[in-house]
Every structure is written in structure tokens, then in C-alpha cells.
PDB file of C-alpha atoms in Angstrom:
ATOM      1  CA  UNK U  15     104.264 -58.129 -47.154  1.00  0.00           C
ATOM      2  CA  UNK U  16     103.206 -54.799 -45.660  1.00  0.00           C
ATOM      3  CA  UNK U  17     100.141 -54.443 -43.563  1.00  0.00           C
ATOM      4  CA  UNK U  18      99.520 -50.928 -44.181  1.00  0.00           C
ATOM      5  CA  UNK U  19      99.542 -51.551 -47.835  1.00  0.00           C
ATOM      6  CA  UNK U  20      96.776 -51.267 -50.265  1.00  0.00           C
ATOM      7  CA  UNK U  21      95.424 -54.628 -51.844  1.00  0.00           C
ATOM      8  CA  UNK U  22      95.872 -54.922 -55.828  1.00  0.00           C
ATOM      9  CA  UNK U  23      92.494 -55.067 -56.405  1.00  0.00           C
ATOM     10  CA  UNK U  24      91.514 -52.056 -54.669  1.00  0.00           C
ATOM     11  CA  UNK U  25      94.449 -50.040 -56.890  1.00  0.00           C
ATOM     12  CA  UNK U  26      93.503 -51.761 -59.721  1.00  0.00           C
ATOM     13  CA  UNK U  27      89.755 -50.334 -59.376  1.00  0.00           C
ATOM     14  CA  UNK U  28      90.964 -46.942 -58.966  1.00  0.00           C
ATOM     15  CA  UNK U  29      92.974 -46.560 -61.963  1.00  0.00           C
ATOM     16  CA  UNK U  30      90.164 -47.967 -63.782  1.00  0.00           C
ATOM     17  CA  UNK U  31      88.241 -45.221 -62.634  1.00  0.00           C
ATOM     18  CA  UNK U  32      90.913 -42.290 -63.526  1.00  0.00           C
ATOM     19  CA  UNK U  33      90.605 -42.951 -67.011  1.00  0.00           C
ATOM     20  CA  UNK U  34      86.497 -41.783 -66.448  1.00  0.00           C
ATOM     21  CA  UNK U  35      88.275 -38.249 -64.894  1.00  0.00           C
ATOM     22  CA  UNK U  36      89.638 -37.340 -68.127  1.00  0.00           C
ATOM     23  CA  UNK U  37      92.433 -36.155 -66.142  1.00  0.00           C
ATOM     24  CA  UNK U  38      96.255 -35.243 -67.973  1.00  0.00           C
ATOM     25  CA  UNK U  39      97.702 -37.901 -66.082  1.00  0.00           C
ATOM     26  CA  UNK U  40      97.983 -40.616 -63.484  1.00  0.00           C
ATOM     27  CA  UNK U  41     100.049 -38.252 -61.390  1.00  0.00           C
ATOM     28  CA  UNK U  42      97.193 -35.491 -61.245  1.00  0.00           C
ATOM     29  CA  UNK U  43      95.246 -37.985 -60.160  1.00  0.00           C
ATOM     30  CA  UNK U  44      97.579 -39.055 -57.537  1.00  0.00           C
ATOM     31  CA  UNK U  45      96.153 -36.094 -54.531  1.00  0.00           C
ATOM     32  CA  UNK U  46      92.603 -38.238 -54.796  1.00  0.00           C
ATOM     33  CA  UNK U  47      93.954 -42.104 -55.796  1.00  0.00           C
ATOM     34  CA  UNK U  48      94.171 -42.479 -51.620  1.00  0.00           C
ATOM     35  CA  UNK U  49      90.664 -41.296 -51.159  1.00  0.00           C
ATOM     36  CA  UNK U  50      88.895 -43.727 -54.211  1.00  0.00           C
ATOM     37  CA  UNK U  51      90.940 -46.626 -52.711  1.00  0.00           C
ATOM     38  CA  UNK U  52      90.317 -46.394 -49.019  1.00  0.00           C
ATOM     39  CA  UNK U  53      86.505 -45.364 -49.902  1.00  0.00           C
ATOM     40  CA  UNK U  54      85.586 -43.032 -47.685  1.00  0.00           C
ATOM     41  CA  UNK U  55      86.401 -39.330 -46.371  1.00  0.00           C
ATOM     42  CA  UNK U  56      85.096 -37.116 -44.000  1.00  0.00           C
ATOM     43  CA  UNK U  57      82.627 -34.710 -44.660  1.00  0.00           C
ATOM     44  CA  UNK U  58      81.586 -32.851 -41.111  1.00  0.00           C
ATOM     45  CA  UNK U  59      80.110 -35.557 -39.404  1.00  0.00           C
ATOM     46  CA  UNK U  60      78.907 -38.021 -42.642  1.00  0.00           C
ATOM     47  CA  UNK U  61      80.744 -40.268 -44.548  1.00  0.00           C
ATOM     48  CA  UNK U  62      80.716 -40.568 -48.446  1.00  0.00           C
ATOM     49  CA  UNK U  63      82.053 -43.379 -50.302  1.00  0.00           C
ATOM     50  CA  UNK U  64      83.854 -41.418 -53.181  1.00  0.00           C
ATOM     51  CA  UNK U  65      83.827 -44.792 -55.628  1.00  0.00           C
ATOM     52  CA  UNK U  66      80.333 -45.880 -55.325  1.00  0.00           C
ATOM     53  CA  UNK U  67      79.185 -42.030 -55.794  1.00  0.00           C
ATOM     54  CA  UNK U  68      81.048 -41.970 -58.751  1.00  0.00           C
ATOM     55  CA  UNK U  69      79.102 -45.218 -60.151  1.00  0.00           C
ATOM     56  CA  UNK U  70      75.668 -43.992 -58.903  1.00  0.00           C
ATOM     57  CA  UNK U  71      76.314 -40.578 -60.741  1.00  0.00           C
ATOM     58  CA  UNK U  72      73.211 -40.225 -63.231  1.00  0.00           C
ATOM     59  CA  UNK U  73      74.649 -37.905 -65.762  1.00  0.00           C
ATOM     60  CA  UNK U  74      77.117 -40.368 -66.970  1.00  0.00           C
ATOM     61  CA  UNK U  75      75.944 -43.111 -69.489  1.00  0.00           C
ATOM     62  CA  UNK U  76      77.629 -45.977 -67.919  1.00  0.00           C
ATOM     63  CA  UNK U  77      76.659 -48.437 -71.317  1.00  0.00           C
ATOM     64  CA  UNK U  78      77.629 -45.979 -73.853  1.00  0.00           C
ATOM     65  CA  UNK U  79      80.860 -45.763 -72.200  1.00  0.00           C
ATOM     66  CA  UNK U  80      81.186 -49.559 -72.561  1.00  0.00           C
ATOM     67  CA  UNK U  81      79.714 -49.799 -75.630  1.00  0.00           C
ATOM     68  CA  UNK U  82      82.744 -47.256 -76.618  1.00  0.00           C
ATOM     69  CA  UNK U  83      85.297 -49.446 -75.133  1.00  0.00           C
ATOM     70  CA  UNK U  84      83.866 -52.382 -76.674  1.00  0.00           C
ATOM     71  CA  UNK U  85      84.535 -50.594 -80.249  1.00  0.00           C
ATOM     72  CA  UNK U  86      88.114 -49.402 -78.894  1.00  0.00           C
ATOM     73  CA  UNK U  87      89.269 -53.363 -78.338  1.00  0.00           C
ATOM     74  CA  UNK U  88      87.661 -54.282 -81.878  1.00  0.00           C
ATOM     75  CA  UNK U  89      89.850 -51.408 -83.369  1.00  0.00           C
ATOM     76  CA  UNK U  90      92.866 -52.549 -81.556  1.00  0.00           C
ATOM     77  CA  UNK U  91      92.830 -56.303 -82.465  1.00  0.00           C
ATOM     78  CA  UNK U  92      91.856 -58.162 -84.971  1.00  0.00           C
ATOM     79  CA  UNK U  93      88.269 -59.894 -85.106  1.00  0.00           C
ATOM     80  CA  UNK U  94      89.165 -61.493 -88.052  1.00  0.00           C
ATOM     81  CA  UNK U  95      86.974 -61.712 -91.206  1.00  0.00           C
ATOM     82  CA  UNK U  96      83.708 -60.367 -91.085  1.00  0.00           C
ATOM     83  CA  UNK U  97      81.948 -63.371 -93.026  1.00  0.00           C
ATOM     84  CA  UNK U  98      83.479 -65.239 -90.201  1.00  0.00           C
ATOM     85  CA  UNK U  99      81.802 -62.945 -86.890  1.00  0.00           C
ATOM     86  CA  UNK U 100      78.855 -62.952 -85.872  1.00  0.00           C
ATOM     87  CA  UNK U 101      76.659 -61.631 -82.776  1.00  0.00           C
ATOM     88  CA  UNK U 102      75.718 -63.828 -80.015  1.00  0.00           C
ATOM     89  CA  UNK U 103      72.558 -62.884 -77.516  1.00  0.00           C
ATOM     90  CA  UNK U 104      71.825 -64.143 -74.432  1.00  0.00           C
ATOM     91  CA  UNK U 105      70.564 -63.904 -71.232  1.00  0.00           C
ATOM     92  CA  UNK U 106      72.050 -64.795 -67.617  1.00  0.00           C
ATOM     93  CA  UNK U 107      70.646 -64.642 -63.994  1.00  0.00           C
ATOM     94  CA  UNK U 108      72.680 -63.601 -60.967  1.00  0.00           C
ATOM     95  CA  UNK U 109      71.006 -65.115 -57.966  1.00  0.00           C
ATOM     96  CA  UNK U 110      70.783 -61.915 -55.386  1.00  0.00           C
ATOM     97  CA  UNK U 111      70.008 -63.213 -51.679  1.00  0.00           C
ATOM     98  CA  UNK U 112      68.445 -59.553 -50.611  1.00  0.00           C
ATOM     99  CA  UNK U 113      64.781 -58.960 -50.654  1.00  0.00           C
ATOM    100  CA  UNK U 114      65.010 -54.938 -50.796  1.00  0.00           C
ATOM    101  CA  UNK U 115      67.818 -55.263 -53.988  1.00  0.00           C
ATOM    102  CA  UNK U 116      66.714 -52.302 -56.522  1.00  0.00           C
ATOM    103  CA  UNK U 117      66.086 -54.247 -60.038  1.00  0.00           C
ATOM    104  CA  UNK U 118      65.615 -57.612 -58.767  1.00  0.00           C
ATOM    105  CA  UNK U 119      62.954 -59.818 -59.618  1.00  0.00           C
ATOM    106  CA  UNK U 120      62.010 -63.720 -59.869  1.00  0.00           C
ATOM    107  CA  UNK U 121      63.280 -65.175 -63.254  1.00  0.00           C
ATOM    108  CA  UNK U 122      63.220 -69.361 -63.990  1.00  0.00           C
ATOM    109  CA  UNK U 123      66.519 -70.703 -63.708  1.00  0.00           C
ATOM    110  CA  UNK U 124      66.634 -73.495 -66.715  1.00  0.00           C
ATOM    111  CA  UNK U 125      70.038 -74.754 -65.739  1.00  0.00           C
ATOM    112  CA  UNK U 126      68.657 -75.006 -62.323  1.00  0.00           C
ATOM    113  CA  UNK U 127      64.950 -75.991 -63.338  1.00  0.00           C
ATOM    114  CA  UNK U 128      63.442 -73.328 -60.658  1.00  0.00           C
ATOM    115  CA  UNK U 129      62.401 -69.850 -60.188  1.00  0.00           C
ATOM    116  CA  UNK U 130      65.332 -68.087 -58.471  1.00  0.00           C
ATOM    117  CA  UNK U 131      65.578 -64.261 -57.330  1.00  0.00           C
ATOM    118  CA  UNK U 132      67.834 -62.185 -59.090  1.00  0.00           C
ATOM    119  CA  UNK U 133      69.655 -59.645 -61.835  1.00  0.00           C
ATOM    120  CA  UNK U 134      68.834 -61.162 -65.454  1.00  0.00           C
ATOM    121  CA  UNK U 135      71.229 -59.286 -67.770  1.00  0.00           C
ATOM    122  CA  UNK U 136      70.583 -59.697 -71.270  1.00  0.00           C
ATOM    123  CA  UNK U 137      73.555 -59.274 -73.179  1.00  0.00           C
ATOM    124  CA  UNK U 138      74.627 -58.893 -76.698  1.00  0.00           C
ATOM    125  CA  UNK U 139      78.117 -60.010 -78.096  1.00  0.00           C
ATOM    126  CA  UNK U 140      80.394 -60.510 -80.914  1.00  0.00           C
ATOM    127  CA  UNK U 141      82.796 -63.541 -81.460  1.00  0.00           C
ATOM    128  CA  UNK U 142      84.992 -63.778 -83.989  1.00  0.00           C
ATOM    129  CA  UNK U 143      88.043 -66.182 -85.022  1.00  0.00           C
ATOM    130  CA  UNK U 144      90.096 -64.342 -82.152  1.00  0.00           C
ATOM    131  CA  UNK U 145      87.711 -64.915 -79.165  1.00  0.00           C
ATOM    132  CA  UNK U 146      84.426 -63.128 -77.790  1.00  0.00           C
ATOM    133  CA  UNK U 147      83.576 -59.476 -77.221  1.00  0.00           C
ATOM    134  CA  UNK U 148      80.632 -57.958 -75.031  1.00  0.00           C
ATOM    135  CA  UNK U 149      79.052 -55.506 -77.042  1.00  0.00           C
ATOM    136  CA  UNK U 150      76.359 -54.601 -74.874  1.00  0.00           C
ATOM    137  CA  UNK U 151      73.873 -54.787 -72.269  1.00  0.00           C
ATOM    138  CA  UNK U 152      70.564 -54.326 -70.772  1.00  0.00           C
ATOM    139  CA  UNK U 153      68.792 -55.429 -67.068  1.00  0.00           C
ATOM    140  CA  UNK U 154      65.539 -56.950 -67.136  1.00  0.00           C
ATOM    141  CA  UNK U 155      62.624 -57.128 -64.797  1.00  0.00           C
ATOM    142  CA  UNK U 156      60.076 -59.728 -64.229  1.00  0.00           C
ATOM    143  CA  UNK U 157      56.893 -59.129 -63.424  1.00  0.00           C
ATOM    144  CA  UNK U 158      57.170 -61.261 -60.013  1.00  0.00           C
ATOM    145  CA  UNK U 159      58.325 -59.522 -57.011  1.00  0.00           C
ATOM    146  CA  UNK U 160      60.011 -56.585 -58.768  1.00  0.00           C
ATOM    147  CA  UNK U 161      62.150 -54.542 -56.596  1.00  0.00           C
ATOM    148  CA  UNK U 162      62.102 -50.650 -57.725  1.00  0.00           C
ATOM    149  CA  UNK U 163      63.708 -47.827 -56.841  1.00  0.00           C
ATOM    150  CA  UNK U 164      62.421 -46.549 -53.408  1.00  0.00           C
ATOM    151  CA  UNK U 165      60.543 -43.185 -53.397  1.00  0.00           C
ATOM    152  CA  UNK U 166      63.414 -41.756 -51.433  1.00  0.00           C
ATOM    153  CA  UNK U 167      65.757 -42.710 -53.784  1.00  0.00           C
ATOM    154  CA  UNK U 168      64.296 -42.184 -57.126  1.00  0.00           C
ATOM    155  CA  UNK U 169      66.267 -40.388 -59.903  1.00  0.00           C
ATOM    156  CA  UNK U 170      66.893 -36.875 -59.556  1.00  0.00           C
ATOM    157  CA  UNK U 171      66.669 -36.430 -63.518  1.00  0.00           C
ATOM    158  CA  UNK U 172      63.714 -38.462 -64.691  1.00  0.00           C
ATOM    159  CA  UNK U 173      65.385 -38.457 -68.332  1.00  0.00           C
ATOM    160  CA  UNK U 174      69.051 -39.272 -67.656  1.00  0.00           C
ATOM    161  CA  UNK U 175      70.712 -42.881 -69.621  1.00  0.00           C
ATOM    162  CA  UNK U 176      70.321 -44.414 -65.543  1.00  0.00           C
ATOM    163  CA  UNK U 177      66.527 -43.596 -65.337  1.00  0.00           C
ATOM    164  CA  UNK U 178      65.575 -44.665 -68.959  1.00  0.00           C
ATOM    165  CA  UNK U 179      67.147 -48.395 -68.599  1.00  0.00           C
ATOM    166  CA  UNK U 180      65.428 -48.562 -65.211  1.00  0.00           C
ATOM    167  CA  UNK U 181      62.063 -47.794 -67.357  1.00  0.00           C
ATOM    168  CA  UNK U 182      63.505 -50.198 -70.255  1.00  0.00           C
ATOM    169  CA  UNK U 183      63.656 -52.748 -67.749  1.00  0.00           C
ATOM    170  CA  UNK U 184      60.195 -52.889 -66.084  1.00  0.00           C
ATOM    171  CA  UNK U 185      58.345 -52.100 -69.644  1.00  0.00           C
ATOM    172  CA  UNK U 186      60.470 -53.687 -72.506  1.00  0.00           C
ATOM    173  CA  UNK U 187      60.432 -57.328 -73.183  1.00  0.00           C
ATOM    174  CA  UNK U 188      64.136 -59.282 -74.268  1.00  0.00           C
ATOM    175  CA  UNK U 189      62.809 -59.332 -77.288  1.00  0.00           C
ATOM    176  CA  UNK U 190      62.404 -55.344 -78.151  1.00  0.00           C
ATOM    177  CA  UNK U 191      65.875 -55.395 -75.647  1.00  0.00           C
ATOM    178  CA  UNK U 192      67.639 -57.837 -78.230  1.00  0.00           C
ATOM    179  CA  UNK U 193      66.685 -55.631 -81.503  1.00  0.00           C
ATOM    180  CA  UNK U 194      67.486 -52.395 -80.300  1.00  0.00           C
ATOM    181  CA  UNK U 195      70.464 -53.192 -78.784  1.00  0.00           C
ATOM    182  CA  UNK U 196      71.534 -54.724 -82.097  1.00  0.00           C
ATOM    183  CA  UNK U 197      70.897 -52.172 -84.376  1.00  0.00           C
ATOM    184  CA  UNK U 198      72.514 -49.392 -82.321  1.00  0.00           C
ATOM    185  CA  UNK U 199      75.787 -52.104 -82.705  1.00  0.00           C
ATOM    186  CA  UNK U 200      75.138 -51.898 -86.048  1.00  0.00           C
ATOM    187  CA  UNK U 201      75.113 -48.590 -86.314  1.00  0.00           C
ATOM    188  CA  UNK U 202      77.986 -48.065 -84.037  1.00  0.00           C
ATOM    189  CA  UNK U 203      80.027 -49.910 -86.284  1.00  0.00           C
ATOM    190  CA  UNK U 204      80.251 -53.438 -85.252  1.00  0.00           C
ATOM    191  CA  UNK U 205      80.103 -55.803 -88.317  1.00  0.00           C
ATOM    192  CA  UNK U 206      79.481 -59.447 -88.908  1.00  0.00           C
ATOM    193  CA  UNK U 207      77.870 -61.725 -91.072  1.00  0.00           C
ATOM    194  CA  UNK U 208      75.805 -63.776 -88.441  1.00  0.00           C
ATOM    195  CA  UNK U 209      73.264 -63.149 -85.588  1.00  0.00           C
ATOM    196  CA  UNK U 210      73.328 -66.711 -82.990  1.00  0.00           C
ATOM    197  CA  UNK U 211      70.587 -67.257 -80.353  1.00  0.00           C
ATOM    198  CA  UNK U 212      68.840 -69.833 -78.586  1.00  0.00           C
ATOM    199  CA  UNK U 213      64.872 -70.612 -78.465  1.00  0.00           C
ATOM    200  CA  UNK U 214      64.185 -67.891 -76.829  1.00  0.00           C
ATOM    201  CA  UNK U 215      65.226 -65.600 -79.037  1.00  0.00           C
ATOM    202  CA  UNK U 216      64.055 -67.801 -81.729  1.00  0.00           C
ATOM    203  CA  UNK U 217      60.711 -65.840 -82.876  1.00  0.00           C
ATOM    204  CA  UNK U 218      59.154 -64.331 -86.485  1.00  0.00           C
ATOM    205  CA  UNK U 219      60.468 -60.348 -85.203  1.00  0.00           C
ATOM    206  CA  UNK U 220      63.862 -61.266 -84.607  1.00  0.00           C
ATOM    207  CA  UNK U 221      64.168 -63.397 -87.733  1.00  0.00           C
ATOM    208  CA  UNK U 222      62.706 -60.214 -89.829  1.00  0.00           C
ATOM    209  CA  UNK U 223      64.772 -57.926 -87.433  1.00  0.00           C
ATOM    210  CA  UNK U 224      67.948 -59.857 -88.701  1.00  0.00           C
ATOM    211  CA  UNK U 225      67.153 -60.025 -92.365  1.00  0.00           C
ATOM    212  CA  UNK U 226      66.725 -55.921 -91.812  1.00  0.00           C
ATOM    213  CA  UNK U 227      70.017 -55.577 -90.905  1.00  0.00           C
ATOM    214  CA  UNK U 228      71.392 -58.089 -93.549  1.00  0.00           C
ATOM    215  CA  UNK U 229      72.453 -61.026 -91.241  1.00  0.00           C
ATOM    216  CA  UNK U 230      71.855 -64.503 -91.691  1.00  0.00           C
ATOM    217  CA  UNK U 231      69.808 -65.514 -88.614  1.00  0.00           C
ATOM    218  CA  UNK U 232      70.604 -68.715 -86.814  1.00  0.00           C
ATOM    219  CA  UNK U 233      68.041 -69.789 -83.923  1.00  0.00           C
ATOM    220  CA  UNK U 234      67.449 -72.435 -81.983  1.00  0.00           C
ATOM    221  CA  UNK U 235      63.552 -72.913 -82.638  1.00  0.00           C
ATOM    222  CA  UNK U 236      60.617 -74.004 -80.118  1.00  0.00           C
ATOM    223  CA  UNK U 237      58.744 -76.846 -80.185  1.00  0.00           C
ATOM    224  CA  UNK U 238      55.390 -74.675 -80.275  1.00  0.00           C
ATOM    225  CA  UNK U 239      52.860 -73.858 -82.641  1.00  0.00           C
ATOM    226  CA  UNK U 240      54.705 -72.120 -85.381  1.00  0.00           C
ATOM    227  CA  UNK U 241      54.232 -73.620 -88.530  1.00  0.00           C
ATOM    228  CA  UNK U 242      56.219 -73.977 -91.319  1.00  0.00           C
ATOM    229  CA  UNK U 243      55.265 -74.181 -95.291  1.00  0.00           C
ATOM    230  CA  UNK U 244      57.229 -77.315 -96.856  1.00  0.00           C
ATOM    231  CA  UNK U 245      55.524 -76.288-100.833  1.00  0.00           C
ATOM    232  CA  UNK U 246      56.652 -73.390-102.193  1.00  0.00           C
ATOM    233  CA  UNK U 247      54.380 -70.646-101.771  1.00  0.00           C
ATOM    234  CA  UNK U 248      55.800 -68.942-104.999  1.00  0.00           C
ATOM    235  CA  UNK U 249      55.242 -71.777-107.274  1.00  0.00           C
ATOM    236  CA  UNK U 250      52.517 -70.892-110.029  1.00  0.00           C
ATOM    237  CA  UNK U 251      50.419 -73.783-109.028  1.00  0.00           C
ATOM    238  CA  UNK U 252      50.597 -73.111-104.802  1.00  0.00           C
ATOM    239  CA  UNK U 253      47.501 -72.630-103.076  1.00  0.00           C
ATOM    240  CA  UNK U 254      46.532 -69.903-100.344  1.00  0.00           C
ATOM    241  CA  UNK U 255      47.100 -72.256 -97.492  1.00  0.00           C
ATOM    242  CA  UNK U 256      50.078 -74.888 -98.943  1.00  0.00           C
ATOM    243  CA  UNK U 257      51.301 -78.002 -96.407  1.00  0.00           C
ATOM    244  CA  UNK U 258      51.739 -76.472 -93.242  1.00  0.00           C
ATOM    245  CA  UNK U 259      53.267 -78.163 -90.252  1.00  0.00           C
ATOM    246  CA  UNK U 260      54.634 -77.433 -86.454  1.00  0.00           C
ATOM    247  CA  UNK U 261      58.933 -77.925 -85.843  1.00  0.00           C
ATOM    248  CA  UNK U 262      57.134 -81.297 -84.233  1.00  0.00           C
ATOM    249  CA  UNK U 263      54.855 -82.946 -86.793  1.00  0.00           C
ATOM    250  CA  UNK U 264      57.780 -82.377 -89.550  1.00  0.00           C
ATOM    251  CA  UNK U 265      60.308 -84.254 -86.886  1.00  0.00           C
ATOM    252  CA  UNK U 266      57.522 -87.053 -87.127  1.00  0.00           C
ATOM    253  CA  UNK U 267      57.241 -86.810 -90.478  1.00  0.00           C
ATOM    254  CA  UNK U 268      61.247 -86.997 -91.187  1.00  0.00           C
ATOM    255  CA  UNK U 269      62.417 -88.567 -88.069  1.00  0.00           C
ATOM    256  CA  UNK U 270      63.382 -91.884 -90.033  1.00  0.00           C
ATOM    257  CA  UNK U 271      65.450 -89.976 -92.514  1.00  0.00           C
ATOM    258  CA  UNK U 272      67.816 -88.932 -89.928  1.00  0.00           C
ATOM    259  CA  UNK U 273      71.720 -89.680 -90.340  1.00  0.00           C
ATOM    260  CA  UNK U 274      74.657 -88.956 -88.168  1.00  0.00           C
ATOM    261  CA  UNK U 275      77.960 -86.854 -89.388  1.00  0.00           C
ATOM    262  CA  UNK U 276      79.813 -89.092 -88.611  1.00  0.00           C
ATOM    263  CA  UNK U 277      80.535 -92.009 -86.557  1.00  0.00           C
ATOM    264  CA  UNK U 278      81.626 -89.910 -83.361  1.00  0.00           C
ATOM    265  CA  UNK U 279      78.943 -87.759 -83.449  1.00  0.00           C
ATOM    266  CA  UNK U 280      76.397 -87.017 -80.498  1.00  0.00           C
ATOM    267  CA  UNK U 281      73.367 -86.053 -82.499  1.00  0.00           C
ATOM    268  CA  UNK U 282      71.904 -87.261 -86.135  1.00  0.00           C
ATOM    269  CA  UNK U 283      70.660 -84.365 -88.173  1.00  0.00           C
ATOM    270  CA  UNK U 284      68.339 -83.902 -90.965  1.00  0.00           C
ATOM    271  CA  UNK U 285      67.928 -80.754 -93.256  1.00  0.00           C
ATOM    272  CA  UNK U 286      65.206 -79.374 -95.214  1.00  0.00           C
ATOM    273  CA  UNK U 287      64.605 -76.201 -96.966  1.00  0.00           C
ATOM    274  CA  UNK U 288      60.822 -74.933 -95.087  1.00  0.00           C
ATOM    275  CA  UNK U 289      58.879 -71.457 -95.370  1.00  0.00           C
ATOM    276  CA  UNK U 290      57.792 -69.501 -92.412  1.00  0.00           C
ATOM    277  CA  UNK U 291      55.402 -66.189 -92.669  1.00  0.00           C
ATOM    278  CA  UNK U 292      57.021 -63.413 -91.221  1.00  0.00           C
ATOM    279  CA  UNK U 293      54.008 -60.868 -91.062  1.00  0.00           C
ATOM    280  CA  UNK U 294      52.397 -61.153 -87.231  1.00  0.00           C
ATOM    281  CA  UNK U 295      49.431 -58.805 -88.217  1.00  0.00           C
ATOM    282  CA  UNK U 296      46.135 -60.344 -88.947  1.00  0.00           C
ATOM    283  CA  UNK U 297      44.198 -59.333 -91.801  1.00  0.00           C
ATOM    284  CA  UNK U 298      47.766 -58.434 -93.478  1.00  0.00           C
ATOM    285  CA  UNK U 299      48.999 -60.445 -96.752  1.00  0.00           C
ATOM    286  CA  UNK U 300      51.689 -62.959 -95.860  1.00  0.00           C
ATOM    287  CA  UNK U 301      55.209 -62.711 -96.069  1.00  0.00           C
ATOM    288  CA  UNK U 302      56.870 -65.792 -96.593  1.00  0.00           C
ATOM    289  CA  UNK U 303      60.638 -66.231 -96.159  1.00  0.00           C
ATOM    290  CA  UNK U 304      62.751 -69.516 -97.057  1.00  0.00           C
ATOM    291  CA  UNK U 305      64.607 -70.293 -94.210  1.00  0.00           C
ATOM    292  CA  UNK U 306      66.695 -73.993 -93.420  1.00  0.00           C
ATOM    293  CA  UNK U 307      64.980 -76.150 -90.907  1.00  0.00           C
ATOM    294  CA  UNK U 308      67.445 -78.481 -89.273  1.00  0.00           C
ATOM    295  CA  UNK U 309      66.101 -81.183 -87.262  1.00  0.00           C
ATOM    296  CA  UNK U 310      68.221 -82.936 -84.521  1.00  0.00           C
ATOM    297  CA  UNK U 311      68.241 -86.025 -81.647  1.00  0.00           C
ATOM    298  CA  UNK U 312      70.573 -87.080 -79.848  1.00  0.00           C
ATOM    299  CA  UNK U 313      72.385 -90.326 -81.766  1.00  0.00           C
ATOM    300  CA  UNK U 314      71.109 -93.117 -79.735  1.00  0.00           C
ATOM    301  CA  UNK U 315      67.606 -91.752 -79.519  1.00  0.00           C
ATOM    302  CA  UNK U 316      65.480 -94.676 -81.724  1.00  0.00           C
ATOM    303  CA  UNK U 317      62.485 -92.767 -81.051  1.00  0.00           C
TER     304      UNK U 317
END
């Protein structure tokens, strides 16, 4: 009820940032918790907000330190079995209103069906029986109307963890994004037994990528001009080429054959055991890797 009081939020924010001082306690951090909550203090005659020069600091590596937390909460609860986790990757637009916004570019908006201007955050998770955890993260960049850092506010240290996501995020596609980011999971110590996308992430790399790391790969596939091999390729009698269709012509093909699970169910499914050639170099011997097709509609679709 008193108006010279500080609001929750604002002391929640600074103890959140005393645990980044490495400080013995919250009461030696008490002479500065005034100055990070109201913001500002007096230096001659210019201001500097002590919070926001904290986060804009380019020596500290702001998604390793998450990335660290992440594997903190995994070691404090339980996940649950690891045949039963599995990474999740996806991407998600904030809409930013600001022309002169550093990062910000124009991304299509498929909830929204139009090109909006924005953050796009790609974003790599694990969910287990327990709930979800965010693992980590990376910005990207569009190639339309990409806002960089100014001249006059470039980084000071050209190789600090700030500078090289910047970089990441004008040169890397959410592809190359997706498979580093989940190998240096792996490798941070982050298990599971499944790797979930949607058709965007739903391409030959990722599919290897995942079979790399040991994970059984589950995509949402395009309706483009991948083909897949419905003869074995193995078989002693297969041929060079085999029967080779798109995700669309074997929909045709098996579209009749369709059943629901059950009576309340929304979509009627149909499964079949395809081949898909992993290698993306021409002129290279093929690779060919069993994978399960499933084909869906929605139930009341007699198309």
C-alpha cells in the first residue's frame, strides 16, 4: 500500500540478476539492490542504466548461462525416462513495431498468413513426462529489411559469444541453427530418445543429423518434390532407379486405403514403410534410409 515502495517485479528482476554477481550473499548485494531497481545513477552529468548495462555487457555469454540453467532444472527434477523425452524445435516471431530495432527483419507469419516485422527466435527444447524445458536458443535474420547493429554501436570485441550470434544470425540458415544447437545439447548432457519438428525442419540434413546423434527423427514432411523409394533398394533383384514417388502422388496412390483410429478421431491415417536417399551431393552413391511415411486427412475429407 506504500507509494514509495518498489514494485515486485522490479525486485524480482534484481535478485535475478545477483545470482550473475557471484556475490557471498544477498546482503552484500544489498549497498547496489537500490541502484539495479530504480535503474539509474548519477554519473557527473550522464545517466547510466545499471540493469540494461549489465545485459548489454559483451564478455558474458548470455546463452551458455541459460543453457547452464537449463541443465541445473533437469538435474533438480525429474524428466522422467529417457525413451520417453525427446527434443522439440521450433521457431516463433515477435512482431517489433520499430523500424531502427537491431536484429529485426521481415519473416511470414503462417498463423497470421502475412509477412510481419520482427525477432524470429528459433528455439530448441526438451519435454518429457513432467512438462517442457527450453534448452536453447538462437535469433535469426531475414534477408528483407534487416536491421544491424549501427556503426556507432558495433561490438567492441569482434569475437565475443554477443558478436558471433549477431554473425550466426545474418549468415546461418535454421537449418545449420537447429543442428548445432542440438549437438552442443547433446554434448552438454541433455538426453532423449526423440527429435520432433514440423515441415520446416522436415529436410534430408536434419533427418541424417538425427540418425548421427542416435535419435529417432519425427517430421512433419512437405508436400514438395522429395521422393520416396516404396521397393527396397537392398533387395537382390532392385534396380538403380526403383518406384519413386513425391509425399503427394503416394497420398493419390493410397488415399482410398485410409482408416480412422477410431470413431472420435479428427484425421484417418495410413502407414507405409518408404525409402528416402539421404546423400544431397550429386555424382555421390546413394544412401538410402528406411524411414515410416504416415499419410493423414482430416476424417471427413472424401477427397
Amino acid at each position: 500500500r506504500r507509494k514509495d515502495g518498489e514494485p515486485p517485479a522490479a525486485i524480482l528482476i534484481a535478485l535475478l540478476v545477483w545470482t550473475l554477481l557471484k556475490v557471498a550473499s544477498i546482503h552484500a548485494f544489498c549497498c547496489e539492490l537500490c541502484q539495479f531497481i530504480k535503474g539509474r545513477k548519477e554519473e557527473g552529468e550522464r545517466k547510466q542504466d545499471i540493469l540494461y548495462s549489465v545485459l548489454r555487457r559483451e564478455d558474458i555469454n548470455w546463452r551458455n548461462q541459460a543453457v547452464s540453467l537449463s541443465k541445473n532444472i533437469a538435474a533438480q527434477n525429474d524428466m522422467g525416462a529417457v525413451n520417453r523425452r525427446a527434443f522439440v524445435i521450433d521457431d516463433s516471431i515477435k512482431t517489433r513495431r520499430g523500424s531502427k530495432v537491431e536484429g529485426s527483419s521481415n519473416h511470414w507469419d503462417h498463423t497470421e498468413s502475412r509477412t510481419v516485422r520482427g525477432h524470429q527466435l528459433v528455439e530448441l527444447g526438451i519435454v518429457g513426462e513432467s512438462g517442457f524445458l527450453p534448452v536453447d536458443r538462437q535469433l535469426f535474420m531475414g534477408e528483407k529489411n534487416a536491421v544491424e547493429k549501427p556503426a556507432d554501436k558495433d561490438f567492441r570485441d569482434k569475437r565475443s559469444a554477443a558478436a558471433r550470434d549477431m554473425t550466426r544470425a545474418r549468415t546461418e540458415s535454421k537449418h545449420t541453427m537447429f543442428r548445432r544447437m542440438l549437438k552442443a545439447a547433446i554434448k552438454a548432457g541433455f538426453k532423449a530418445q526423440y527429435i520432433l519438428g514440423d515441415a520446416w525442419f522436415g529436410c534430408k540434413e536434419n533427418i541424417a543429423t538425427a540418425l548421427e546423434c542416435k535419435l529417432a527423427a519425427i517430421f512433419q514432411m512437405k508436400r514438395g518434390l522429395m521422393k520416396y523409394r516404396i521397393d527396397d533398394p537392398n533387395a537382390p533383384d532392385a534396380t538403380a532407379e526403383g518406384k519413386c514417388y513425391t509425399a503427394h502422388q503416394l497420398y493419390q496412390r493410397h488415399k482410398r486405403k485410409m482408416r480412422k483410429a477410431g470413431d472420435q478421431a479428427r484425421y484417418k491415417t495410413y502407414r507405409l514403410r518408404v525409402w528416402i536417399n539421404l546423400e544431397t551431393r550429386a555424382n555421390r552413391p546413394p544412401k538410402w534410409q528406411e524411414v515410416v511415411l504416415v499419410l493423414s486427412a482430416p476424417a471427413k475429407d472424401n477427397g
